[in-house]
Coordinates of C-alpha atoms in Angstrom, one line a residue:
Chain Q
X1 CA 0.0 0.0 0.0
X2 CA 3.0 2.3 0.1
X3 CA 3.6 5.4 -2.4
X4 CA 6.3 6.5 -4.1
X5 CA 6.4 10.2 -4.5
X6 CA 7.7 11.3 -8.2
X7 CA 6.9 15.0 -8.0
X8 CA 5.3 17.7 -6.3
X9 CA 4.3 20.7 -7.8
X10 CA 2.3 23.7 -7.1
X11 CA -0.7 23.9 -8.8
X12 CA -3.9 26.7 -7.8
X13 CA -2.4 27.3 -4.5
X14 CA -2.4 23.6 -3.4
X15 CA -0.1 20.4 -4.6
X16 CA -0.2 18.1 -7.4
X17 CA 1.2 15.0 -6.6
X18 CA 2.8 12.3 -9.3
X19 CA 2.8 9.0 -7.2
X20 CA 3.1 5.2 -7.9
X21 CA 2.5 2.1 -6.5
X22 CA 2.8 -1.5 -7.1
X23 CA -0.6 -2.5 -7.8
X24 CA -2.1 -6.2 -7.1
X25 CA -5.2 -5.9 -9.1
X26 CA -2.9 -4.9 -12.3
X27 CA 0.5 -6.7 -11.6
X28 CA 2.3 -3.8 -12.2
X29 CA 3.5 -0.4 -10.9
X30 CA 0.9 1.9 -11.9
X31 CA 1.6 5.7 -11.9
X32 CA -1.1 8.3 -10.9
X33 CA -1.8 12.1 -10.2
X34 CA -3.0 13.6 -6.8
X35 CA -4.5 16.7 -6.5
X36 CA -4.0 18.6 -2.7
X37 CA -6.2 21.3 -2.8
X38 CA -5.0 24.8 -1.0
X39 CA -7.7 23.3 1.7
X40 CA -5.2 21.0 2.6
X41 CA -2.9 22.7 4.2
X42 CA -4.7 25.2 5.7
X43 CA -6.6 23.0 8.2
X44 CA -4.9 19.6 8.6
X45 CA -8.1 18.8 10.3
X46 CA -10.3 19.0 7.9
X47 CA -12.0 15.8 5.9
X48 CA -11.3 16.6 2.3
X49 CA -13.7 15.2 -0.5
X50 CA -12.0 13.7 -3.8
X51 CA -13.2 13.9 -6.9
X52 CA -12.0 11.0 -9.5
X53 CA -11.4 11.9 -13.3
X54 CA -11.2 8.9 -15.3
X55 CA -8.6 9.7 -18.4
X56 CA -9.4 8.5 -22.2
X57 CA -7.9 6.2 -24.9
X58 CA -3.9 7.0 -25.0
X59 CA -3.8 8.7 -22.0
X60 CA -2.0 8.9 -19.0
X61 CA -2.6 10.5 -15.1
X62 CA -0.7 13.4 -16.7
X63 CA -2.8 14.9 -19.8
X64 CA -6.1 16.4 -17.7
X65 CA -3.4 16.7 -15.2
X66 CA -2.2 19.7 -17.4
X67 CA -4.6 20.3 -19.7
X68 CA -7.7 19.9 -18.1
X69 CA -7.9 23.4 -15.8
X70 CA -10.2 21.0 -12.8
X71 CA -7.1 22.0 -10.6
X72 CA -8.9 25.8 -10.7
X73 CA -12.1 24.7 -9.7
X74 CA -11.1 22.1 -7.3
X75 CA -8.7 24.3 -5.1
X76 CA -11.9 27.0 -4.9
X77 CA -14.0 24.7 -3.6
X78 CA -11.5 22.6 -1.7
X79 CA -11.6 19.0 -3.5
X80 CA -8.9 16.7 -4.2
X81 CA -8.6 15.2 -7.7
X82 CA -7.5 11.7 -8.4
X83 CA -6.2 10.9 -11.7
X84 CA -5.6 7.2 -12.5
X85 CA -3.7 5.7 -15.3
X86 CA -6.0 4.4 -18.6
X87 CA -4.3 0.3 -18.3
X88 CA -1.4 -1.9 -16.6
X89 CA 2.3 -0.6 -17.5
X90 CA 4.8 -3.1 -19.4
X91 CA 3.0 -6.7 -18.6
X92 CA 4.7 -7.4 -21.9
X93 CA 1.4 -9.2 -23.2
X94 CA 1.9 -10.0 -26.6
X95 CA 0.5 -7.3 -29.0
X96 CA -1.3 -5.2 -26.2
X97 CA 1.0 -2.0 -27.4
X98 CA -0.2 -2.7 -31.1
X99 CA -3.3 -0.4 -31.5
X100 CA -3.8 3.0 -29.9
X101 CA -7.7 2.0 -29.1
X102 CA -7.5 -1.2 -27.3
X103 CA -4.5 -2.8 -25.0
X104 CA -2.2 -0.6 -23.5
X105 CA -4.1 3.0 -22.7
X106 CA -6.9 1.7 -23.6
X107 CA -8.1 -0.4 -20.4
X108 CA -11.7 0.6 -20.3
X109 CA -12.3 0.1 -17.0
X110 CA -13.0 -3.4 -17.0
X111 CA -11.6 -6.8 -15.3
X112 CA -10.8 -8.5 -18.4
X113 CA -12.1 -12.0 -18.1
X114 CA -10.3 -13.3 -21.6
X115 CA -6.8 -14.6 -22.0
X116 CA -4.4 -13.1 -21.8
X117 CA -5.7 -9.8 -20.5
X118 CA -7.4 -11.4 -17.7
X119 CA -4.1 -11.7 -15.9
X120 CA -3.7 -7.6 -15.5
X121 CA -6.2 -5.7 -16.6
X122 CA -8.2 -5.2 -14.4
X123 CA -9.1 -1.8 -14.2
X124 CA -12.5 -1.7 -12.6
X125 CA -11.3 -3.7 -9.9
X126 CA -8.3 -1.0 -9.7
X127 CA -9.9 2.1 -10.0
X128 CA -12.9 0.9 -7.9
X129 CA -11.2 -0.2 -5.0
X130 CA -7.7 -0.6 -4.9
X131 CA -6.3 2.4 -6.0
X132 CA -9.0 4.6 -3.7
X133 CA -7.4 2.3 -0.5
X134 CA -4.1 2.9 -1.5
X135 CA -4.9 6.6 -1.4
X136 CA -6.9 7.0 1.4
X137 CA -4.3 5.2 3.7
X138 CA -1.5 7.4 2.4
X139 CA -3.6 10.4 2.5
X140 CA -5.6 9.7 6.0
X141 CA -7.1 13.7 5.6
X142 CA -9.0 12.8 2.1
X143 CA -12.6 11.9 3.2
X144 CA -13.7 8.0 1.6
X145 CA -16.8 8.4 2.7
X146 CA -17.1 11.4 -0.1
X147 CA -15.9 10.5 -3.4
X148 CA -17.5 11.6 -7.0
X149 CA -16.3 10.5 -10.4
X150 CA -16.0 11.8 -14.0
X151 CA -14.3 11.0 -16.8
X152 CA -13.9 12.0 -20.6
X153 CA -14.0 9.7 -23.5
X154 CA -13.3 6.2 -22.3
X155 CA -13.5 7.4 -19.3
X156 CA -16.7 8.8 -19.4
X157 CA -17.8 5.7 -20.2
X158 CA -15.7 4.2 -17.0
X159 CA -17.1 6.8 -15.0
X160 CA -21.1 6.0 -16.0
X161 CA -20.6 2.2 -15.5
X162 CA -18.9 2.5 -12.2
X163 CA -21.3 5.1 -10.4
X164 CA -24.4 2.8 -12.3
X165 CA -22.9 -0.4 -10.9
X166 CA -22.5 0.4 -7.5
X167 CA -25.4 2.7 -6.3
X168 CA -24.2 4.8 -3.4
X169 CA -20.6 4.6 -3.8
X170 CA -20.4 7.7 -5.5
X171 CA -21.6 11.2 -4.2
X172 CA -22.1 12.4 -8.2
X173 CA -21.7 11.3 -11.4
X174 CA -20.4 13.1 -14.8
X175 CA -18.8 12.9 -18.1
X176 CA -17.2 14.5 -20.8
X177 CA -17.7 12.9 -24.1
X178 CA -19.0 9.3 -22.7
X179 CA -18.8 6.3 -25.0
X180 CA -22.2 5.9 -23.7
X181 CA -23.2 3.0 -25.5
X182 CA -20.1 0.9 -26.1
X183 CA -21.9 -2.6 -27.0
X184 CA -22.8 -0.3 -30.4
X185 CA -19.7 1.0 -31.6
X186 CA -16.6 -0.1 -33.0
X187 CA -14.4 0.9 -30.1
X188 CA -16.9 -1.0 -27.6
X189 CA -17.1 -3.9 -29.5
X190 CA -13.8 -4.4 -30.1
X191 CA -12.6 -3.9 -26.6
X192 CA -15.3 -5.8 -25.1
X193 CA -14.3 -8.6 -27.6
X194 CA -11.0 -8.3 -27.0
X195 CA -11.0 -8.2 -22.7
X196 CA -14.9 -10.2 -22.3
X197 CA -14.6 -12.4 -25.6
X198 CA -16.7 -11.8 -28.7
X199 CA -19.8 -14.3 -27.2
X200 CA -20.0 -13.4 -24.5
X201 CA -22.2 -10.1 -25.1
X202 CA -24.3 -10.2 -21.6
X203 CA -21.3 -9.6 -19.9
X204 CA -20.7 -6.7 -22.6
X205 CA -23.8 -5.1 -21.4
X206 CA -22.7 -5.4 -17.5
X207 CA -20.4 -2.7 -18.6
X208 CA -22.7 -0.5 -21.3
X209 CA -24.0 3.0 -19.5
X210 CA -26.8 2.7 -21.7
X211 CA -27.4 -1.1 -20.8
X212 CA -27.0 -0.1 -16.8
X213 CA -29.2 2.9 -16.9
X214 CA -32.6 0.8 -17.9
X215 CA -32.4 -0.6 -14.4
X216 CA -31.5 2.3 -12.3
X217 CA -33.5 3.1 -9.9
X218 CA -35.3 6.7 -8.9
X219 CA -33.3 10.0 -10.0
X220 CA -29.9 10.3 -11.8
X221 CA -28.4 13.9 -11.5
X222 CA -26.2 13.2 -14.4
X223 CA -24.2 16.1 -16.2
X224 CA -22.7 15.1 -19.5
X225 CA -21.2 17.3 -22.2
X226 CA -20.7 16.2 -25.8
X227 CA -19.2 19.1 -28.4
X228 CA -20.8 18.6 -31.8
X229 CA -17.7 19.4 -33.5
X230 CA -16.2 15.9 -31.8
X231 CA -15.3 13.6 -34.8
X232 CA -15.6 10.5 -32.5
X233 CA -19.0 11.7 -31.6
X234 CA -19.9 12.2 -35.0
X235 CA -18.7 8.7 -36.1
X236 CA -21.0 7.3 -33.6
X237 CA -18.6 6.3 -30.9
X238 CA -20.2 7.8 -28.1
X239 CA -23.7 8.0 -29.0
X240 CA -25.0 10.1 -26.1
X241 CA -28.4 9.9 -27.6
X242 CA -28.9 6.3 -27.0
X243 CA -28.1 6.9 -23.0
X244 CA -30.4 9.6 -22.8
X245 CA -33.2 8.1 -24.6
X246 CA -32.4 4.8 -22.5
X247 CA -33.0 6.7 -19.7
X248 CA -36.2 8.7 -20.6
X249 CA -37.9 5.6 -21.3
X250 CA -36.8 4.0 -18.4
X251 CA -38.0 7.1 -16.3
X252 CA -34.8 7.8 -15.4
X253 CA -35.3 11.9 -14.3
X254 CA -32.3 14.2 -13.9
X255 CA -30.2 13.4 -17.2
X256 CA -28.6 16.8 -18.4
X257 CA -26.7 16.5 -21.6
X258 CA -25.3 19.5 -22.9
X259 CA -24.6 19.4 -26.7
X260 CA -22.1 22.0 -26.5
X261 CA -21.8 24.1 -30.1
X262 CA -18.5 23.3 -32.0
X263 CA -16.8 21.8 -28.9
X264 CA -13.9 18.9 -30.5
X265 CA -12.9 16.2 -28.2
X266 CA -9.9 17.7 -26.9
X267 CA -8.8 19.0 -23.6
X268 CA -9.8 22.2 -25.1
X269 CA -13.1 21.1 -24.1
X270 CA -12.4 19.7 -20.8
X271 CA -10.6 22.8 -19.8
X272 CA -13.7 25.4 -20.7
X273 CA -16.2 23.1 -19.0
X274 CA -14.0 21.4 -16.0
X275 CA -15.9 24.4 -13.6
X276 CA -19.1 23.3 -14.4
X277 CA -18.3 19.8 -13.5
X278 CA -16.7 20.5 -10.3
X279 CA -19.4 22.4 -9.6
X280 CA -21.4 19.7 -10.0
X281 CA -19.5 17.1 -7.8
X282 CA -19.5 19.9 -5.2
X283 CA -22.9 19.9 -4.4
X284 CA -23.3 16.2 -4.0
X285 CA -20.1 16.0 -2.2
X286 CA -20.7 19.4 0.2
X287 CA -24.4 18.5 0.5
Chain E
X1 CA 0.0 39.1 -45.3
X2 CA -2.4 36.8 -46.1
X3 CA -3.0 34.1 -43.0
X4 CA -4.1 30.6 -43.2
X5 CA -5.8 29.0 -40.7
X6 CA -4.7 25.4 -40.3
X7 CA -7.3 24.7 -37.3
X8 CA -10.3 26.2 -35.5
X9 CA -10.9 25.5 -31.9
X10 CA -13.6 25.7 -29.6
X11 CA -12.0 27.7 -26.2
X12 CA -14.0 29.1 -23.5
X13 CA -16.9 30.7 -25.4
X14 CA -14.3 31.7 -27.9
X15 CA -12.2 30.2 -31.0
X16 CA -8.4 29.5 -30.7
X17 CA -7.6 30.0 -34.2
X18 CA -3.5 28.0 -35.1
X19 CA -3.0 30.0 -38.3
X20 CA 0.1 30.8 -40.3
X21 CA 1.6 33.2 -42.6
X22 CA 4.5 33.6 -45.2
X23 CA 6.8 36.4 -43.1
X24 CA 9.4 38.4 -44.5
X25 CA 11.4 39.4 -41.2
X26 CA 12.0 35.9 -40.6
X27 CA 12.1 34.8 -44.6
X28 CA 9.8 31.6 -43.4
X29 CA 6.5 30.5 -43.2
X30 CA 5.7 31.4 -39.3
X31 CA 3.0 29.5 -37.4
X32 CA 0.8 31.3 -34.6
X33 CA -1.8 31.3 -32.5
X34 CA -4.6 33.3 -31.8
X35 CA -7.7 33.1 -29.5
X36 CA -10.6 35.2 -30.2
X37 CA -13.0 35.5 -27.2
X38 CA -16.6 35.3 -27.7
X39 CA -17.3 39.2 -27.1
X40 CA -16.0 38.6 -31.2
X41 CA -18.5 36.8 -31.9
X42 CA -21.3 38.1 -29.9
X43 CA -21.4 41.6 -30.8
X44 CA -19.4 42.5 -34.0
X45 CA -19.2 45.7 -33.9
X46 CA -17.5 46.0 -31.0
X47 CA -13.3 46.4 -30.8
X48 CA -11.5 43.9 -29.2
X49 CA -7.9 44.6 -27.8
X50 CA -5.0 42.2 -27.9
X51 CA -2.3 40.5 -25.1
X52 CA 0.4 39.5 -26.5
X53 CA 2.1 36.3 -24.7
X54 CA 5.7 35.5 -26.0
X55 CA 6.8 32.2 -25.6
X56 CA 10.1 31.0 -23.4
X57 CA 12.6 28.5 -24.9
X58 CA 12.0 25.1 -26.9
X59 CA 7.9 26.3 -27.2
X60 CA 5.9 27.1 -29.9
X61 CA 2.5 29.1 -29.9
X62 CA 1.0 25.6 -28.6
X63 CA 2.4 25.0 -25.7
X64 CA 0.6 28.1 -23.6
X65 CA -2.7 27.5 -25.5
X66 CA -3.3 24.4 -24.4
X67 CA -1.7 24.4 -20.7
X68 CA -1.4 28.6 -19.4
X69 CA -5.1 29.0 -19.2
X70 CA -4.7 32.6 -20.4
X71 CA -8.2 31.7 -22.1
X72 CA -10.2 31.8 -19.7
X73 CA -9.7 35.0 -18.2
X74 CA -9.2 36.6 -21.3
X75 CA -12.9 35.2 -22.4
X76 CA -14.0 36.8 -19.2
X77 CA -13.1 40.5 -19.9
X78 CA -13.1 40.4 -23.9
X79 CA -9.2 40.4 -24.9
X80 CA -8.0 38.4 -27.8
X81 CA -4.4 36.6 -27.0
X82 CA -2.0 36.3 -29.6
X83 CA 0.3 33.7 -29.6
X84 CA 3.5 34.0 -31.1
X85 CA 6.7 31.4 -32.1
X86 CA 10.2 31.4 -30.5
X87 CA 12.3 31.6 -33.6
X88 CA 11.9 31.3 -37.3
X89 CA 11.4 27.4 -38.7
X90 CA 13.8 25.8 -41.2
X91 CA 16.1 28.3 -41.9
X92 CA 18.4 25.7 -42.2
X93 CA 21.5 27.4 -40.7
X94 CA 23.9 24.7 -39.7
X95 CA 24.1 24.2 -36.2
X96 CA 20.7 26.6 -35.5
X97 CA 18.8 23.2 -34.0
X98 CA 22.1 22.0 -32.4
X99 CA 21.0 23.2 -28.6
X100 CA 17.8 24.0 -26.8
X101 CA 19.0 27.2 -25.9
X102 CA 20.1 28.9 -28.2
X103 CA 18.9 29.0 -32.4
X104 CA 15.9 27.1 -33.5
X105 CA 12.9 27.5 -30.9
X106 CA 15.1 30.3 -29.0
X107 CA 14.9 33.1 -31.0
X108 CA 15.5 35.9 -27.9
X109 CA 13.1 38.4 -29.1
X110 CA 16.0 40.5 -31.0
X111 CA 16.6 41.5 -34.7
X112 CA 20.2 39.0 -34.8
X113 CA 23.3 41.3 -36.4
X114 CA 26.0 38.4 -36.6
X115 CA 26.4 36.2 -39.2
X116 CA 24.8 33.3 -40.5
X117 CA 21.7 34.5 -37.8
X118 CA 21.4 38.2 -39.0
X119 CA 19.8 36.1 -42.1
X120 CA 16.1 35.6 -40.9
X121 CA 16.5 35.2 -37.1
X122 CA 14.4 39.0 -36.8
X123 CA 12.2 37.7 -33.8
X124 CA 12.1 41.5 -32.6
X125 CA 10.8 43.1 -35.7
X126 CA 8.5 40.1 -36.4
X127 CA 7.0 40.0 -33.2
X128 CA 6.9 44.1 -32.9
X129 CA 5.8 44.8 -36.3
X130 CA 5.2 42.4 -39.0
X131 CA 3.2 39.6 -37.2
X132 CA 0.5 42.4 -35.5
X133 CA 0.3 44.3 -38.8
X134 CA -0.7 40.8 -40.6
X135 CA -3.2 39.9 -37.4
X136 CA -5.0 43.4 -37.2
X137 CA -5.0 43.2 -41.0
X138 CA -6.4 40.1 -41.2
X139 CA -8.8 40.6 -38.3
X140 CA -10.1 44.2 -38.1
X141 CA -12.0 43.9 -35.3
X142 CA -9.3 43.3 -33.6
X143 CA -7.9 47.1 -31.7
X144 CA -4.8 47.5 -33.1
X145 CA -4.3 51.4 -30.5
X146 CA -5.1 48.2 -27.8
X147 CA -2.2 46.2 -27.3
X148 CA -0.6 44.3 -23.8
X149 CA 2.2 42.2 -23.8
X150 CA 3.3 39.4 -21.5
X151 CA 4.8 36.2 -21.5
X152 CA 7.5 34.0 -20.0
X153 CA 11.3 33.1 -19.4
X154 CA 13.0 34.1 -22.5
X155 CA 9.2 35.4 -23.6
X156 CA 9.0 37.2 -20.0
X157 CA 12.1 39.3 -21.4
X158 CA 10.9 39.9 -24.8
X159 CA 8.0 41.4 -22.8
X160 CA 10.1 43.6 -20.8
X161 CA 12.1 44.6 -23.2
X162 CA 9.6 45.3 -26.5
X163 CA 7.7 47.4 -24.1
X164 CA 10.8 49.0 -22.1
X165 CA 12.1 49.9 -25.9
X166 CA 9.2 51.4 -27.1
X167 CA 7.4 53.6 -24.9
X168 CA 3.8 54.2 -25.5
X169 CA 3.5 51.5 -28.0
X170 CA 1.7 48.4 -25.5
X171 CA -0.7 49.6 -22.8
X172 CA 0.7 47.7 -20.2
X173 CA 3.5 44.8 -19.6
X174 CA 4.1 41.5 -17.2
X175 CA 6.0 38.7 -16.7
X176 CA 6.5 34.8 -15.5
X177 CA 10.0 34.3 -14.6
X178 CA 11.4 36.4 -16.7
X179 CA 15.0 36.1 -18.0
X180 CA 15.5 39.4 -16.1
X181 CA 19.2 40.7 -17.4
X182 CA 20.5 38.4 -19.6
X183 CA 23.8 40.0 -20.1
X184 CA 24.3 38.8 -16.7
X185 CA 22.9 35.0 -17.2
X186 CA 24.4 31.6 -19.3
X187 CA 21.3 31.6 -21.2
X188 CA 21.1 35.4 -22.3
X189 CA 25.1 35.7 -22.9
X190 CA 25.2 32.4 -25.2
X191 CA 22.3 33.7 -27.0
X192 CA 23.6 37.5 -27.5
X193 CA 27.3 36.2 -28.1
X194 CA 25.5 34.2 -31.2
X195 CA 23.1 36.9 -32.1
X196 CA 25.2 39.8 -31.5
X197 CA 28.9 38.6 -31.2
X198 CA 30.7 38.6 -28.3
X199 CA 32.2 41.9 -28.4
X200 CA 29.0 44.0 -28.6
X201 CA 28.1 44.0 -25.3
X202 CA 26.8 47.9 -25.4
X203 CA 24.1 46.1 -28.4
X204 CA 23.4 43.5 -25.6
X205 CA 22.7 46.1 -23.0
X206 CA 20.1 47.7 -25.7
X207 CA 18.2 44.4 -24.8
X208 CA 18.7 43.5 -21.2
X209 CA 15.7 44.8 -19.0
X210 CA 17.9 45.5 -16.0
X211 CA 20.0 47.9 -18.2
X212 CA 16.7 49.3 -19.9
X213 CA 15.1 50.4 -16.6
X214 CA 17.7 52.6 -15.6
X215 CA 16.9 54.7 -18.1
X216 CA 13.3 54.6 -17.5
X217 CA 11.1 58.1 -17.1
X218 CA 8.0 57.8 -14.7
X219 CA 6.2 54.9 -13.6
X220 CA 6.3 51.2 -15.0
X221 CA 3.2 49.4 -13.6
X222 CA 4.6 46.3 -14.5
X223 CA 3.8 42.9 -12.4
X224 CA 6.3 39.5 -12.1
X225 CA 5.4 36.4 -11.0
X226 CA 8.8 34.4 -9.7
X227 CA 8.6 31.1 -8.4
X228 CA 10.7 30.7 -5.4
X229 CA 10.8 26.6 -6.7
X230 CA 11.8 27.8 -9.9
X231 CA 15.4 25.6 -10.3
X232 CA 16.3 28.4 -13.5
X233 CA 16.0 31.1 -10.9
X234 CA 18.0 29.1 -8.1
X235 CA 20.6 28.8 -10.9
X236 CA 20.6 32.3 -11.5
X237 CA 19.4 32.8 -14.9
X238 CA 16.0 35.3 -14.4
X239 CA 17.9 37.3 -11.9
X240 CA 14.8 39.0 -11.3
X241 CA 16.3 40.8 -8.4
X242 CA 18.3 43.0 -10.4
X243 CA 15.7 44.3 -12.4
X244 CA 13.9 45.3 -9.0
X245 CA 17.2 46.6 -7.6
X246 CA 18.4 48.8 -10.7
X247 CA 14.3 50.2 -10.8
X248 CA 14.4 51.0 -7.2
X249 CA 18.0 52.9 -7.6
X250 CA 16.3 54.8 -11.0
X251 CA 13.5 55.8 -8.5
X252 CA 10.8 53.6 -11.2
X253 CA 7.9 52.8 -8.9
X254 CA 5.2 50.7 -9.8
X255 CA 7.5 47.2 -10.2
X256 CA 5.9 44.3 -8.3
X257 CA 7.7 41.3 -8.2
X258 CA 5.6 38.6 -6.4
X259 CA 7.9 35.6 -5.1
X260 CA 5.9 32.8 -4.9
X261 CA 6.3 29.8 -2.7
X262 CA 7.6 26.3 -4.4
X263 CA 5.9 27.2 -7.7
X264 CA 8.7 25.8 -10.6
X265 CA 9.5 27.1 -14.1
X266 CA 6.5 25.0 -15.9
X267 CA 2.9 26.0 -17.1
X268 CA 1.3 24.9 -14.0
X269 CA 3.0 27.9 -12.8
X270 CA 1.3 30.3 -15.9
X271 CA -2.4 28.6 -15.4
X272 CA -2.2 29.6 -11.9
X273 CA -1.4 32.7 -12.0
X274 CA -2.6 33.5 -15.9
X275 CA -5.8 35.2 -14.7
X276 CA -4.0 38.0 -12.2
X277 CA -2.0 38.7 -15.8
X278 CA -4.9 38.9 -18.0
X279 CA -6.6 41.6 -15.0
X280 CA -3.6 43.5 -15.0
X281 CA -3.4 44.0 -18.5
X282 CA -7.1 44.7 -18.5
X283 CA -6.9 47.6 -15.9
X284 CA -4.7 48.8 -18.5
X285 CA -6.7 48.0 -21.9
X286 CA -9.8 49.3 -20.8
X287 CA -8.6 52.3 -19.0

């Protein structure tokens, strides 16, 4: 459970950490960021909420890190950000560096049940519990009992299927860019073929947002943005639409997407919208 | 001075615009950036003034658009941000791409007399004169009796010096960890020995800020963001103590030079601080 400290840097008044650990759920040393709001350290007694931000395809703890501006919001309103890697590290599984959307940076937040990526990625199981442990022992002042999640891209998508699988877990959900309906587009299938196996499609919809949110019970207080100038949304990788009409017909109140005018799927659009999405953790995690 | 515009981005309400242009100072094609707040686009009539931000060593115009955040304060109060390169591209001197500090991406924000650089490496007339009179050209809505200037390291100099040169021409000037008096410093006497020569050390002075504010008449509202974790101000290159020391002796009032605590030399350092910037030069642009 120990943490290696690989940086420290000031950030909004408060720290941004770049840690590691030797992770059991992935069989690897897996890097991540820490956010320390300004809160911090001015009241070592105070219980600090943390907010996770799930990273897309190709990425690591480092891109939102410095691209994504929730660093400004968070040290206003006194949140700690956790940014975990996208996959394992170097398990030297043959072929997982090969394409850019599947494999290596391109975990999707599942526990791969087909060889050979079911020995290592495991990233649900990771980013679910073990990494959240590891944290809140090293970091005794961050409060576990009030933890929200977002993510962009893929990890929009990981951040959907973890707050809908585990009701109560999370203070808030929200997403940038979700792959909202992975079980119907290319990247979904082929990552849920490639980690669950190509029959085994029940177990593909154990991880689909859109899937999950026909049995969710009472109110949602989902905020999702999607730019319409995002090529992946326009090739019908994320297909937003599906979730929301998923959850309209299964009554599913309190849905907000935002179809946000000329938006790309950049950080670009992260950074102008990260406020608004701490803003929206906040109230569920200060409530 | 026509432009092209190689990409159109969706920024804070606004559109970060990467263009390029064929420039005859620097006899290359020269890329740039330039974000147009949404006051632009919401009310055409209206002028919109301009912050310069030059650019510190090994950057291009990219680097501080996606990670200083000068966006979002500068969609805020209505002020476009031009983004300019370091150096001309390709020149194809030998030796110009031989060091990260000197040459290719570390153009110093002078007008090069020595030979083979005194052929194209004109950063100071490009980034004075030809590169606004193509933007405002290209963009009339853009206020060209409105301009700021800022920027960092190497850019924080070019800064300093463009507007300690030219008296009257930007509204108001500031800095993040600025080489401070390069004629004193490794990087700035490498880069004015190759730009200059080494024997013209009265043209070196001609661009040294420490030297410039001696000479100074009546007051310099300029602000300076140092970070005291800054490892190219422990080493003594910014040296921004003796541009505070020789403005003090001159009698210039209005220097503040904020030290601040364990924030390094990287962007982290611009984004949190970009907003203070963008309000100074606003107190300025919309006096």
């Amino acid at each position: 459970m120990s943490v290696t400290t690989k940086a420290t840097i000031a950030s909004f008044g408060g720290k941004l950490l770049k840690l590691s650990h030797a992770a059991t759920s992935t069989k690897c040393e897996m890097s991540f960021n820490l956010y320390l709001p300004p809160q911090v350290f001015q009241n070592p007694s105070q219980k600090i909420p943390v907010l996770i931000y799930l990273s897309g395809l190709t990425c690591t703890a480092d891109n939102c890190s410095e691209k994504g501006f929730f660093q400004h919001g968070a040290s206003k309103k006194g949140i700690a950000v956790l940014y975990p890697d996208t996959s394992p590290r170097g398990l030297d599984i043959p072929g997982e560096a090969d394409a850019w959307d599947f494999g290596t940076g391109a975990g999707f937040y599942v526990d791969a049940t087909n060889p050979p990526y079911n020995n290592g990625y495991n990233m649900y199981s990771y980013v679910m519990e073990e990494l959240p442990q590891t944290v809140f022992a090293a970091f005794p002042q961050l409060d576990s009992s009030r933890v929200s999640i977002t993510g962009h891209s893929m990890g929009g998508h990981g951040a959907l299927t973890l707050f809908l699988r585990n009701p109560g877990k999370y203070k808030s959900v929200s997403a940038f860019a979700p792959i909202s309906n992975p079980v119907n587009c290319p990247w979904g299938q082929k990552a849920f073929t490639g980690y669950f196996g190509a029959d085994q499609t029940e177990k593909w919809k154990e991880h689909d947002a859109t899937e999950l949110v026909k049995k969710w019970n009472g109110r949602l207080d989902v905020l999702i943005d999607v730019g319409t100038g995002d090529n992946f949304y326009k090739q019908g990788q994320l297909l937003p639409e599906n979730f929301e009409k998923a959850a309209k017909e299964a009554g599913v109140e309190g849905v907000t997407v935002r179809y946000q005018p000329d938006y790309d799927h950049s950080y670009f659009t992260m950074a102008t919208f990260s406020d608004d999405h701490v803003e929206h953790a906040a109230k569920f995690l200060f409530a």
